[in-house]
Short mmCIF file of C-alpha atoms in Angstrom, two decimals:
data_model
loop_
_atom_site.label_atom_id
_atom_site.label_comp_id
_atom_site.label_asym_id
_atom_site.label_seq_id
_atom_site.Cartn_x
_atom_site.Cartn_y
_atom_site.Cartn_z
CA MET A 1 -35.73 -8.86 -4.65
CA SER A 2 -35.44 -12.48 -3.64
CA PRO A 3 -33.55 -13.42 -0.44
CA ARG A 4 -29.85 -14.17 -0.72
CA ILE A 5 -28.66 -17.75 -0.36
CA LYS A 6 -26.46 -16.75 2.59
CA ASP A 7 -29.64 -15.76 4.46
CA ILE A 8 -31.66 -18.74 3.21
CA LEU A 9 -29.11 -21.22 4.57
CA ALA A 10 -29.59 -19.67 8.02
CA MET A 11 -33.39 -19.98 7.91
CA LYS A 12 -35.46 -22.64 9.65
CA ALA A 13 -36.67 -25.47 7.44
CA ASP A 14 -40.37 -24.89 8.17
CA SER A 15 -41.75 -25.57 4.67
CA GLN A 16 -42.18 -21.89 3.94
CA GLU A 17 -42.38 -20.96 0.27
CA ILE A 18 -39.48 -18.86 -1.01
CA THR A 19 -38.10 -17.74 -4.35
CA VAL A 20 -34.39 -18.08 -5.14
CA GLN A 21 -32.42 -16.59 -8.01
CA GLY A 22 -28.89 -17.57 -8.94
CA TRP A 23 -26.71 -19.67 -11.20
CA VAL A 24 -26.48 -23.45 -11.54
CA ARG A 25 -23.11 -24.65 -10.27
CA THR A 26 -23.78 -28.34 -10.82
CA LYS A 27 -26.67 -30.48 -12.10
CA ARG A 28 -27.09 -34.15 -11.21
CA ASP A 29 -29.94 -36.29 -12.54
CA SER A 30 -31.40 -39.40 -10.90
CA LYS A 31 -34.35 -40.96 -12.78
CA ASN A 32 -37.00 -38.21 -12.86
CA VAL A 33 -35.36 -36.04 -10.20
CA SER A 34 -32.68 -33.38 -10.76
CA PHE A 35 -30.41 -32.07 -7.99
CA LEU A 36 -29.18 -28.55 -8.61
CA GLU A 37 -26.49 -26.69 -6.67
CA ILE A 38 -27.41 -23.01 -6.83
CA SER A 39 -25.05 -20.10 -6.12
CA ASP A 40 -25.73 -16.37 -6.04
CA GLY A 41 -22.28 -15.24 -4.89
CA SER A 42 -23.43 -14.20 -1.43
CA CYS A 43 -21.47 -16.99 0.27
CA LEU A 44 -19.23 -19.94 -0.47
CA ALA A 45 -21.91 -22.56 0.15
CA ASN A 46 -24.50 -23.49 -2.46
CA LEU A 47 -28.21 -24.17 -1.93
CA GLN A 48 -29.35 -27.60 -3.04
CA ALA A 49 -32.56 -27.52 -5.06
CA VAL A 50 -34.50 -30.75 -5.69
CA VAL A 51 -36.57 -30.77 -8.87
CA ASP A 52 -39.18 -33.46 -9.55
CA GLN A 53 -39.47 -33.28 -13.30
CA ALA A 54 -42.95 -34.78 -13.27
CA SER A 55 -44.51 -32.20 -10.95
CA VAL A 56 -42.54 -28.98 -11.44
CA LYS A 57 -44.09 -26.16 -13.42
CA THR A 58 -41.83 -25.04 -16.22
CA GLU A 59 -41.55 -24.36 -19.94
CA GLU A 60 -41.08 -27.14 -22.47
CA THR A 61 -37.58 -26.04 -23.46
CA THR A 62 -36.36 -25.78 -19.86
CA TRP A 63 -34.59 -29.13 -19.71
CA GLU A 64 -32.65 -28.41 -22.88
CA ARG A 65 -31.49 -25.04 -21.50
CA LEU A 66 -30.84 -26.11 -17.91
CA GLY A 67 -27.19 -26.84 -17.20
CA THR A 68 -24.04 -25.61 -15.45
CA GLY A 69 -23.78 -21.84 -15.67
CA ALA A 70 -27.46 -21.18 -16.44
CA SER A 71 -29.25 -18.46 -14.47
CA VAL A 72 -32.53 -19.54 -12.89
CA THR A 73 -35.46 -18.47 -10.77
CA LEU A 74 -36.71 -21.20 -8.45
CA THR A 75 -39.79 -21.16 -6.24
CA GLY A 76 -40.56 -23.88 -3.73
CA LEU A 77 -40.64 -25.02 -0.12
CA LEU A 78 -37.64 -24.79 2.21
CA ILE A 79 -37.45 -28.18 3.91
CA PRO A 80 -34.95 -30.11 6.08
CA SER A 81 -32.23 -31.74 4.03
CA PRO A 82 -31.38 -35.41 4.55
CA GLY A 83 -27.86 -34.73 3.26
CA LYS A 84 -24.86 -34.18 5.53
CA ASN A 85 -23.56 -30.99 3.90
CA GLN A 86 -26.57 -28.73 4.41
CA ALA A 87 -29.38 -28.24 6.92
CA VAL A 88 -31.98 -27.11 4.38
CA GLU A 89 -32.83 -27.63 0.74
CA LEU A 90 -35.37 -26.27 -1.69
CA GLN A 91 -38.18 -28.49 -2.94
CA VAL A 92 -38.87 -26.80 -6.26
CA SER A 93 -42.38 -26.29 -7.59
CA ILE A 94 -41.70 -23.62 -10.23
CA LEU A 95 -38.55 -23.50 -12.37
CA GLN A 96 -37.60 -20.81 -14.89
CA VAL A 97 -34.37 -20.65 -16.88
CA LEU A 98 -33.51 -16.98 -17.42
CA GLY A 99 -30.27 -17.40 -19.33
CA ALA A 100 -28.85 -20.62 -20.73
CA ALA A 101 -25.13 -21.47 -20.82
CA PRO A 102 -24.56 -23.87 -23.77
CA GLN A 103 -22.71 -26.87 -22.41
CA ASP A 104 -20.56 -27.28 -25.51
CA SER A 105 -19.02 -23.81 -25.12
CA TYR A 106 -19.36 -22.74 -21.47
CA PRO A 107 -15.72 -22.68 -20.20
CA LEU A 108 -16.39 -23.49 -16.53
CA GLN A 109 -17.43 -27.12 -16.83
CA LYS A 110 -14.67 -28.57 -14.66
CA LYS A 111 -14.66 -28.15 -10.90
CA ARG A 112 -11.07 -26.87 -10.86
CA HIS A 113 -9.20 -24.68 -13.35
CA SER A 114 -5.72 -23.22 -13.20
CA PHE A 115 -5.46 -19.57 -12.20
CA GLU A 116 -3.54 -18.94 -15.43
CA PHE A 117 -6.51 -20.19 -17.46
CA LEU A 118 -8.97 -18.15 -15.41
CA ARG A 119 -6.99 -14.95 -16.01
CA GLU A 120 -7.77 -15.40 -19.71
CA ILE A 121 -11.50 -15.37 -18.94
CA ALA A 122 -11.58 -12.71 -16.24
CA HIS A 123 -15.20 -11.96 -17.14
CA LEU A 124 -16.21 -15.41 -15.87
CA ARG A 125 -13.72 -16.14 -13.08
CA PRO A 126 -15.84 -14.50 -10.30
CA ARG A 127 -18.18 -17.48 -10.72
CA THR A 128 -15.54 -19.83 -9.30
CA ASN A 129 -15.19 -20.53 -5.58
CA THR A 130 -11.74 -18.98 -5.30
CA PHE A 131 -12.42 -15.68 -7.02
CA ALA A 132 -15.81 -15.20 -5.45
CA ALA A 133 -14.15 -15.74 -2.06
CA VAL A 134 -11.43 -13.20 -2.94
CA ALA A 135 -14.12 -10.69 -3.95
CA ARG A 136 -16.02 -11.15 -0.69
CA VAL A 137 -12.86 -10.77 1.40
CA ARG A 138 -11.83 -7.72 -0.63
CA ASN A 139 -15.24 -6.20 0.03
CA ALA A 140 -15.02 -6.91 3.76
CA MET A 141 -11.50 -5.47 3.97
CA SER A 142 -12.60 -2.31 2.15
CA TYR A 143 -15.37 -1.81 4.67
CA ALA A 144 -13.06 -2.54 7.61
CA ILE A 145 -10.51 0.01 6.37
CA HIS A 146 -13.10 2.77 6.16
CA ARG A 147 -14.55 1.79 9.53
CA PHE A 148 -11.12 1.80 11.18
CA PHE A 149 -10.37 5.36 10.11
CA GLN A 150 -13.90 6.70 10.58
CA GLU A 151 -13.99 5.38 14.15
CA ARG A 152 -10.79 7.34 14.81
CA HIS A 153 -12.25 10.55 13.35
CA PHE A 154 -10.27 10.60 10.12
CA PHE A 155 -11.70 12.38 7.09
CA TYR A 156 -11.81 10.52 3.77
CA VAL A 157 -10.17 12.69 1.09
CA HIS A 158 -10.31 12.04 -2.67
CA THR A 159 -6.90 12.98 -4.06
CA PRO A 160 -6.38 13.58 -7.80
CA ILE A 161 -5.73 10.78 -10.25
CA ILE A 162 -4.16 13.18 -12.75
CA THR A 163 -1.12 15.02 -11.40
CA PRO A 164 1.81 17.07 -12.74
CA GLY A 165 4.29 15.71 -10.17
CA ASP A 166 5.95 12.45 -9.18
CA ALA A 167 5.43 11.79 -5.47
CA GLU A 168 7.94 8.95 -5.45
CA GLY A 169 10.58 10.50 -7.66
CA ALA A 170 11.01 7.20 -9.52
CA GLY A 171 9.83 8.46 -12.92
CA GLN A 172 7.75 5.36 -13.66
CA MET A 173 4.53 7.19 -14.53
CA PHE A 174 1.89 6.97 -17.23
CA GLN A 175 1.72 10.23 -19.15
CA VAL A 176 -1.68 11.78 -19.89
CA THR A 177 -1.96 13.84 -23.07
CA THR A 178 -4.38 15.00 -25.73
CA LEU A 179 -1.61 15.92 -28.16
CA PRO A 180 -1.92 14.19 -31.56
CA LEU A 181 0.73 11.49 -31.44
CA GLU A 182 0.93 11.39 -35.25
CA GLN A 183 1.98 15.06 -35.33
CA VAL A 184 3.21 16.25 -31.95
CA PRO A 185 3.67 20.04 -31.81
CA LEU A 186 7.32 21.03 -31.40
CA LYS A 187 9.12 24.18 -30.30
CA ASN A 188 12.88 24.37 -30.80
CA GLY A 189 12.91 20.63 -31.39
CA GLU A 190 11.08 19.79 -28.14
CA VAL A 191 7.45 18.92 -27.45
CA ASP A 192 5.43 22.08 -26.86
CA TYR A 193 3.26 21.11 -23.89
CA ARG A 194 1.60 24.51 -23.90
CA GLU A 195 -0.61 22.99 -26.62
CA ASP A 196 -1.56 20.07 -24.38
CA PHE A 197 -4.83 19.91 -22.42
CA PHE A 198 -3.34 21.06 -19.12
CA GLY A 199 -0.68 23.27 -20.66
CA LYS A 200 2.06 21.16 -19.06
CA LYS A 201 3.10 17.55 -18.63
CA ALA A 202 0.55 15.48 -16.71
CA PHE A 203 0.60 11.92 -15.41
CA LEU A 204 -1.50 9.29 -13.67
CA ALA A 205 -0.72 9.52 -9.95
CA VAL A 206 1.48 6.95 -8.22
CA SER A 207 0.35 8.19 -4.81
CA GLY A 208 -2.07 10.58 -3.17
CA GLN A 209 0.25 11.27 -0.25
CA LEU A 210 1.46 14.77 -1.08
CA GLU A 211 -2.08 16.03 -1.66
CA ALA A 212 -3.29 14.25 1.48
CA GLU A 213 -0.70 16.24 3.45
CA ILE A 214 -2.47 19.43 2.35
CA TYR A 215 -5.65 18.32 4.07
CA ALA A 216 -3.86 16.83 7.08
CA LEU A 217 -2.31 20.23 7.70
CA ALA A 218 -5.78 21.75 7.74
CA MET A 219 -8.04 19.03 9.17
CA GLY A 220 -5.69 16.99 11.34
CA ARG A 221 -6.45 13.41 10.31
CA VAL A 222 -7.21 12.28 6.77
CA TYR A 223 -6.86 9.20 4.61
CA THR A 224 -7.06 8.31 0.95
CA PHE A 225 -8.22 5.02 -0.52
CA GLY A 226 -8.18 4.90 -4.28
CA PRO A 227 -6.53 3.77 -7.51
CA THR A 228 -2.90 4.58 -8.27
CA PHE A 229 -0.72 3.80 -11.28
CA ARG A 230 2.87 2.84 -11.97
CA ALA A 231 4.43 2.24 -15.39
CA GLU A 232 6.99 -0.25 -14.14
CA ASN A 233 7.88 -2.73 -16.87
CA SER A 234 7.85 -5.74 -14.54
CA ASN A 235 5.97 -8.84 -15.60
CA THR A 236 5.99 -10.62 -12.23
CA SER A 237 3.53 -12.00 -9.70
CA ARG A 238 4.11 -8.92 -7.49
CA HIS A 239 3.48 -6.05 -9.91
CA LEU A 240 0.40 -4.28 -11.26
CA ALA A 241 0.18 -1.16 -13.40
CA GLU A 242 -3.08 -0.15 -11.69
CA PHE A 243 -3.57 -0.83 -8.00
CA TRP A 244 -5.26 0.62 -4.92
CA MET A 245 -3.54 2.42 -2.07
CA ILE A 246 -4.56 3.32 1.48
CA GLU A 247 -2.68 6.40 2.70
CA PRO A 248 -3.42 8.06 6.06
CA GLU A 249 -1.79 11.36 7.00
CA VAL A 250 -1.86 12.73 10.56
CA ALA A 251 -0.92 16.20 11.79
CA PHE A 252 0.82 16.64 15.16
CA CYS A 253 2.11 13.07 14.89
CA ASP A 254 5.67 11.76 15.04
CA ILE A 255 7.21 8.46 13.94
CA GLY A 256 6.15 6.78 17.19
CA GLY A 257 2.49 7.65 16.72
CA ASN A 258 2.76 6.55 13.10
CA MET A 259 4.02 3.12 14.15
CA ASP A 260 1.19 2.79 16.68
CA LEU A 261 -1.38 3.63 14.00
CA ALA A 262 0.07 1.14 11.51
CA GLU A 263 0.09 -1.68 14.06
CA ASP A 264 -3.48 -0.94 15.16
CA PHE A 265 -4.58 -0.76 11.51
CA LEU A 266 -3.30 -4.22 10.57
CA LYS A 267 -4.65 -5.88 13.70
CA TYR A 268 -8.06 -4.27 13.19
CA VAL A 269 -8.41 -5.30 9.54
CA PHE A 270 -7.17 -8.86 10.15
CA SER A 271 -9.52 -9.27 13.12
CA TYR A 272 -12.48 -8.01 11.11
CA VAL A 273 -11.83 -10.50 8.31
CA LEU A 274 -11.50 -13.46 10.68
CA GLU A 275 -14.70 -12.45 12.49
CA ASN A 276 -16.80 -11.76 9.39
CA CYS A 277 -15.40 -13.98 6.61
CA GLY A 278 -15.00 -17.25 8.48
CA GLU A 279 -16.28 -19.52 5.71
CA ASP A 280 -14.09 -17.93 3.04
CA MET A 281 -11.03 -17.88 5.30
CA GLU A 282 -11.47 -21.59 6.02
CA PHE A 283 -11.54 -22.12 2.26
CA PHE A 284 -8.24 -20.25 1.81
CA ASP A 285 -6.73 -22.09 4.78
CA ARG A 286 -7.65 -25.45 3.26
CA TRP A 287 -7.02 -24.92 -0.44
CA ILE A 288 -4.70 -21.94 -0.93
CA GLU A 289 -2.37 -21.36 2.05
CA PRO A 290 -2.59 -23.92 4.87
CA GLY A 291 -2.10 -22.19 8.21
CA ILE A 292 -3.10 -18.72 7.00
CA ILE A 293 -5.68 -18.31 9.77
CA ASP A 294 -3.09 -19.07 12.45
CA THR A 295 -0.65 -16.67 10.77
CA LEU A 296 -3.17 -13.82 10.98
CA LYS A 297 -4.01 -14.67 14.59
CA THR A 298 -0.31 -14.54 15.45
CA VAL A 299 0.01 -11.06 13.95
CA ILE A 300 -3.09 -9.93 15.85
CA ASP A 301 -1.89 -11.31 19.18
CA THR A 302 1.81 -10.37 18.95
CA PRO A 303 3.20 -6.93 19.84
CA PHE A 304 5.21 -5.63 16.88
CA GLN A 305 8.95 -5.57 17.57
CA ARG A 306 10.54 -2.18 16.84
CA ILE A 307 14.16 -1.94 15.71
CA THR A 308 16.32 0.52 13.80
CA TYR A 309 17.71 -0.15 10.35
CA THR A 310 21.20 -0.29 11.88
CA GLU A 311 20.07 -2.98 14.33
CA ALA A 312 18.50 -4.91 11.46
CA ILE A 313 21.74 -4.83 9.49
CA GLU A 314 23.65 -6.04 12.54
CA LYS A 315 21.24 -8.97 12.96
CA LEU A 316 21.56 -9.91 9.29
CA THR A 317 25.34 -9.61 9.02
CA GLY A 318 25.82 -11.53 12.26
CA SER A 319 23.44 -14.32 11.29
CA GLY A 320 25.92 -16.42 9.35
CA GLN A 321 23.29 -16.75 6.63
CA SER A 322 24.15 -16.57 2.95
CA PHE A 323 21.73 -14.21 1.21
CA ASP A 324 21.27 -13.78 -2.54
CA PHE A 325 21.56 -10.02 -1.98
CA PRO A 326 24.62 -9.14 0.14
CA VAL A 327 23.95 -7.12 3.28
CA SER A 328 25.81 -3.99 4.30
CA TRP A 329 24.87 -0.67 5.89
CA GLY A 330 23.33 1.49 3.18
CA CYS A 331 21.72 -1.32 1.17
CA ASP A 332 17.98 -1.50 0.70
CA LEU A 333 16.46 -4.48 2.53
CA GLN A 334 15.18 -7.19 0.19
CA SER A 335 12.32 -9.62 0.76
CA GLU A 336 14.71 -12.37 1.85
CA HIS A 337 16.17 -10.08 4.52
CA GLU A 338 12.74 -8.99 5.73
CA LYS A 339 11.46 -12.56 5.93
CA TYR A 340 14.57 -13.64 7.85
CA LEU A 341 14.06 -10.89 10.42
CA THR A 342 10.38 -11.73 10.95
CA GLU A 343 10.60 -15.51 10.77
CA ALA A 344 14.04 -16.45 12.10
CA VAL A 345 15.09 -13.60 14.39
CA TYR A 346 11.94 -12.13 15.95
CA ASN A 347 9.33 -14.76 15.06
CA GLY A 348 6.69 -12.12 14.46
CA PRO A 349 5.98 -8.68 12.98
CA VAL A 350 8.79 -6.12 12.99
CA ILE A 351 8.86 -2.37 12.37
CA VAL A 352 12.21 -1.12 11.05
CA THR A 353 12.96 2.61 11.40
CA ASP A 354 15.68 5.18 10.66
CA TYR A 355 16.83 4.19 7.18
CA PRO A 356 19.76 5.79 5.32
CA LYS A 357 18.51 8.95 3.62
CA GLU A 358 20.01 7.88 0.27
CA ILE A 359 17.52 5.02 -0.16
CA LYS A 360 14.39 6.89 0.92
CA ALA A 361 12.17 9.61 -0.54
CA PHE A 362 12.87 13.35 -0.26
CA TYR A 363 9.89 14.10 1.99
CA MET A 364 11.01 11.91 4.92
CA LYS A 365 12.20 13.79 8.03
CA LEU A 366 15.95 13.97 8.43
CA ASN A 367 17.31 12.76 11.76
CA LYS A 368 19.84 14.72 13.79
CA ASP A 369 22.65 12.48 12.57
CA ARG A 370 22.00 13.80 9.01
CA ARG A 371 22.56 10.25 7.74
CA THR A 372 19.18 8.68 8.39
CA VAL A 373 15.52 9.62 8.03
CA ARG A 374 12.50 8.81 10.17
CA ALA A 375 11.19 6.19 7.80
CA MET A 376 9.42 3.04 8.89
CA ASP A 377 8.66 -0.27 7.18
CA VAL A 378 6.28 -2.74 8.77
CA LEU A 379 7.41 -6.31 8.10
CA VAL A 380 5.30 -9.43 8.61
CA PRO A 381 6.16 -13.14 8.43
CA ARG A 382 5.78 -14.85 5.05
CA LEU A 383 5.59 -11.60 3.08
CA GLY A 384 8.09 -9.04 4.35
CA GLU A 385 7.17 -5.37 3.91
CA ILE A 386 3.45 -4.71 4.08
CA ILE A 387 3.44 -1.00 5.07
CA GLY A 388 5.86 1.80 4.31
CA GLY A 389 5.73 5.25 5.88
CA SER A 390 7.54 8.02 7.65
CA GLU A 391 7.40 11.19 9.66
CA ARG A 392 7.36 13.92 7.02
CA GLU A 393 9.96 16.66 6.84
CA SER A 394 8.39 19.79 8.34
CA ASP A 395 11.41 22.13 8.06
CA TYR A 396 11.31 24.34 4.97
CA GLU A 397 15.07 24.71 4.43
CA ILE A 398 15.85 21.03 5.00
CA LEU A 399 13.06 19.95 2.63
CA LYS A 400 14.28 22.39 -0.01
CA THR A 401 17.80 20.99 0.29
CA ARG A 402 16.58 17.40 0.02
CA ILE A 403 14.66 18.19 -3.17
CA THR A 404 17.81 19.66 -4.70
CA GLU A 405 20.01 16.76 -3.52
CA LEU A 406 17.79 14.22 -5.27
CA GLY A 407 17.80 16.13 -8.54
CA LEU A 408 14.14 17.13 -8.40
CA LYS A 409 12.84 20.47 -9.64
CA GLU A 410 11.96 22.90 -6.90
CA GLU A 411 9.28 24.54 -9.07
CA ASP A 412 7.39 21.24 -9.26
CA TYR A 413 6.98 21.24 -5.49
CA TRP A 414 6.47 24.96 -4.75
CA TRP A 415 3.11 24.35 -3.09
CA TYR A 416 4.49 21.45 -1.05
CA LEU A 417 7.28 23.70 0.21
CA GLU A 418 4.78 26.45 1.08
CA LEU A 419 3.06 24.06 3.48
CA ARG A 420 6.29 24.33 5.52
CA LYS A 421 6.18 28.14 5.42
CA PHE A 422 2.59 28.67 6.58
CA GLY A 423 1.74 26.97 9.86
CA THR A 424 3.91 23.92 9.48
CA ALA A 425 3.50 21.14 12.04
CA PRO A 426 4.97 17.70 12.73
CA HIS A 427 3.04 15.14 10.70
CA ALA A 428 3.38 11.55 9.58
CA GLY A 429 1.70 8.93 7.47
CA PHE A 430 2.07 5.64 5.65
CA GLY A 431 0.99 3.78 2.54
CA VAL A 432 -0.49 0.31 2.16
CA GLY A 433 -0.88 -1.45 -1.17
CA PHE A 434 -4.38 -2.87 -0.92
CA GLU A 435 -3.73 -5.81 -3.24
CA ARG A 436 -0.62 -6.86 -1.28
CA LEU A 437 -2.71 -6.67 1.88
CA ILE A 438 -5.35 -8.94 0.31
CA GLN A 439 -2.63 -11.33 -0.84
CA TYR A 440 -1.37 -11.60 2.70
CA VAL A 441 -4.83 -12.22 4.15
CA THR A 442 -5.92 -14.81 1.57
CA GLY A 443 -2.59 -16.49 0.79
CA MET A 444 -3.08 -15.94 -2.95
CA GLN A 445 0.31 -16.08 -4.64
CA ASN A 446 -0.21 -13.83 -7.65
CA ILE A 447 -1.28 -10.22 -7.24
CA ARG A 448 -3.25 -10.47 -10.49
CA ASP A 449 -5.64 -12.80 -8.73
CA VAL A 450 -6.72 -10.41 -5.97
CA ILE A 451 -7.84 -7.49 -8.14
CA PRO A 452 -10.99 -7.82 -10.28
CA PHE A 453 -9.38 -6.69 -13.54
CA PRO A 454 -5.57 -6.80 -13.54
CA ARG A 455 -3.66 -4.23 -15.57
CA THR A 456 -0.15 -5.45 -16.30
CA VAL A 457 2.49 -5.20 -19.03
CA LYS A 458 0.81 -5.91 -22.41
CA ASN A 459 -2.47 -6.73 -20.69
CA ALA A 460 -5.53 -4.48 -20.53
CA GLU A 461 -8.07 -6.91 -21.95
CA PHE A 462 -11.04 -6.47 -19.63
#
């Protein structure tokens, strides 16, 4: 395999012969000399290749096929560049066009395209600066996430994608079935799921948390990192039908330890990106979200403020601010409230705990006041909530009561309840939407632009 352009640009210009493979980003002709900007996706910068048409070895049809978007193999000498934007350039002696991109139909002729247009050609958008940078940052963040947990002796657990239960209790799930939709088998006027593949209703999972708890209560520290699904009919810049979640679960851990882990997690991932994706982050800081680098540094350097939900409500109601969503004890905090707390009140990240039990999931540990649960939301400036988690209810009777109170079926959670009967232990965990995390790091405004192939309402094209 030929060396990557990222490595070539760091080499000494000592006239060594190298071979480069990539795609033509731009082509500029001057008399008998062509200047090509070559990209292979390994970095933001391109390699300039200088082609003397009179001396280069190539096929007769090369010049007709050589243009923006074409894939090429170039061999030549790496020499010092007289230009200001690069230290080295390639003096080409052999040129081969591997795949042409007809200039009358290749969509990426302009230097800048709208993100809306690029979503319509998702198979080509990774060739642009923005989406290649997003992909590189996404890759780096994925690695950093695994490294963070592995360094802390967590085990990576693959939880099921197909599940019979709803971890969130929201009912917004994609159903999985092999029943013939043209003639669904009925029994007493209802669908007979005994004839279905699994013999019961099955869905695409919205979370791997409940299954992760099984392994946490056997192996101590585990985490999931995989695709999840939600059939929420929301056509907005914040919603996807298919997205990735990071969900650690820790045995013998309370809400305090959970908050410590969440804070360490964010600071670790942000630091890794700034240290290892400097070129791409400078691009986002210049073109997408000015100041994003300083925002991340602030989160890294600032201790997270910790307050209760009740304290948050008091700050909001006493602010004198007029919010679109009225604030009162018992309401769910909206983005405008979260941003106000982080940007106007505390000027930094905030962790809010002890929410009313009515607005949180059944599995969250009930506090002694019987009104609140040991939930936590991590809020950051500019975005609001970035992590949600809790200490999990470890008491069998209380958990059973909570399931009943929320109208869930006890038989759907029999195994989850049994975890509280056989060697139960305090445990806690949280969930992070990976795409929202990438949005925050890059400053990209639409969640569809930080996942390679967005799945949204009425859209499953690629």
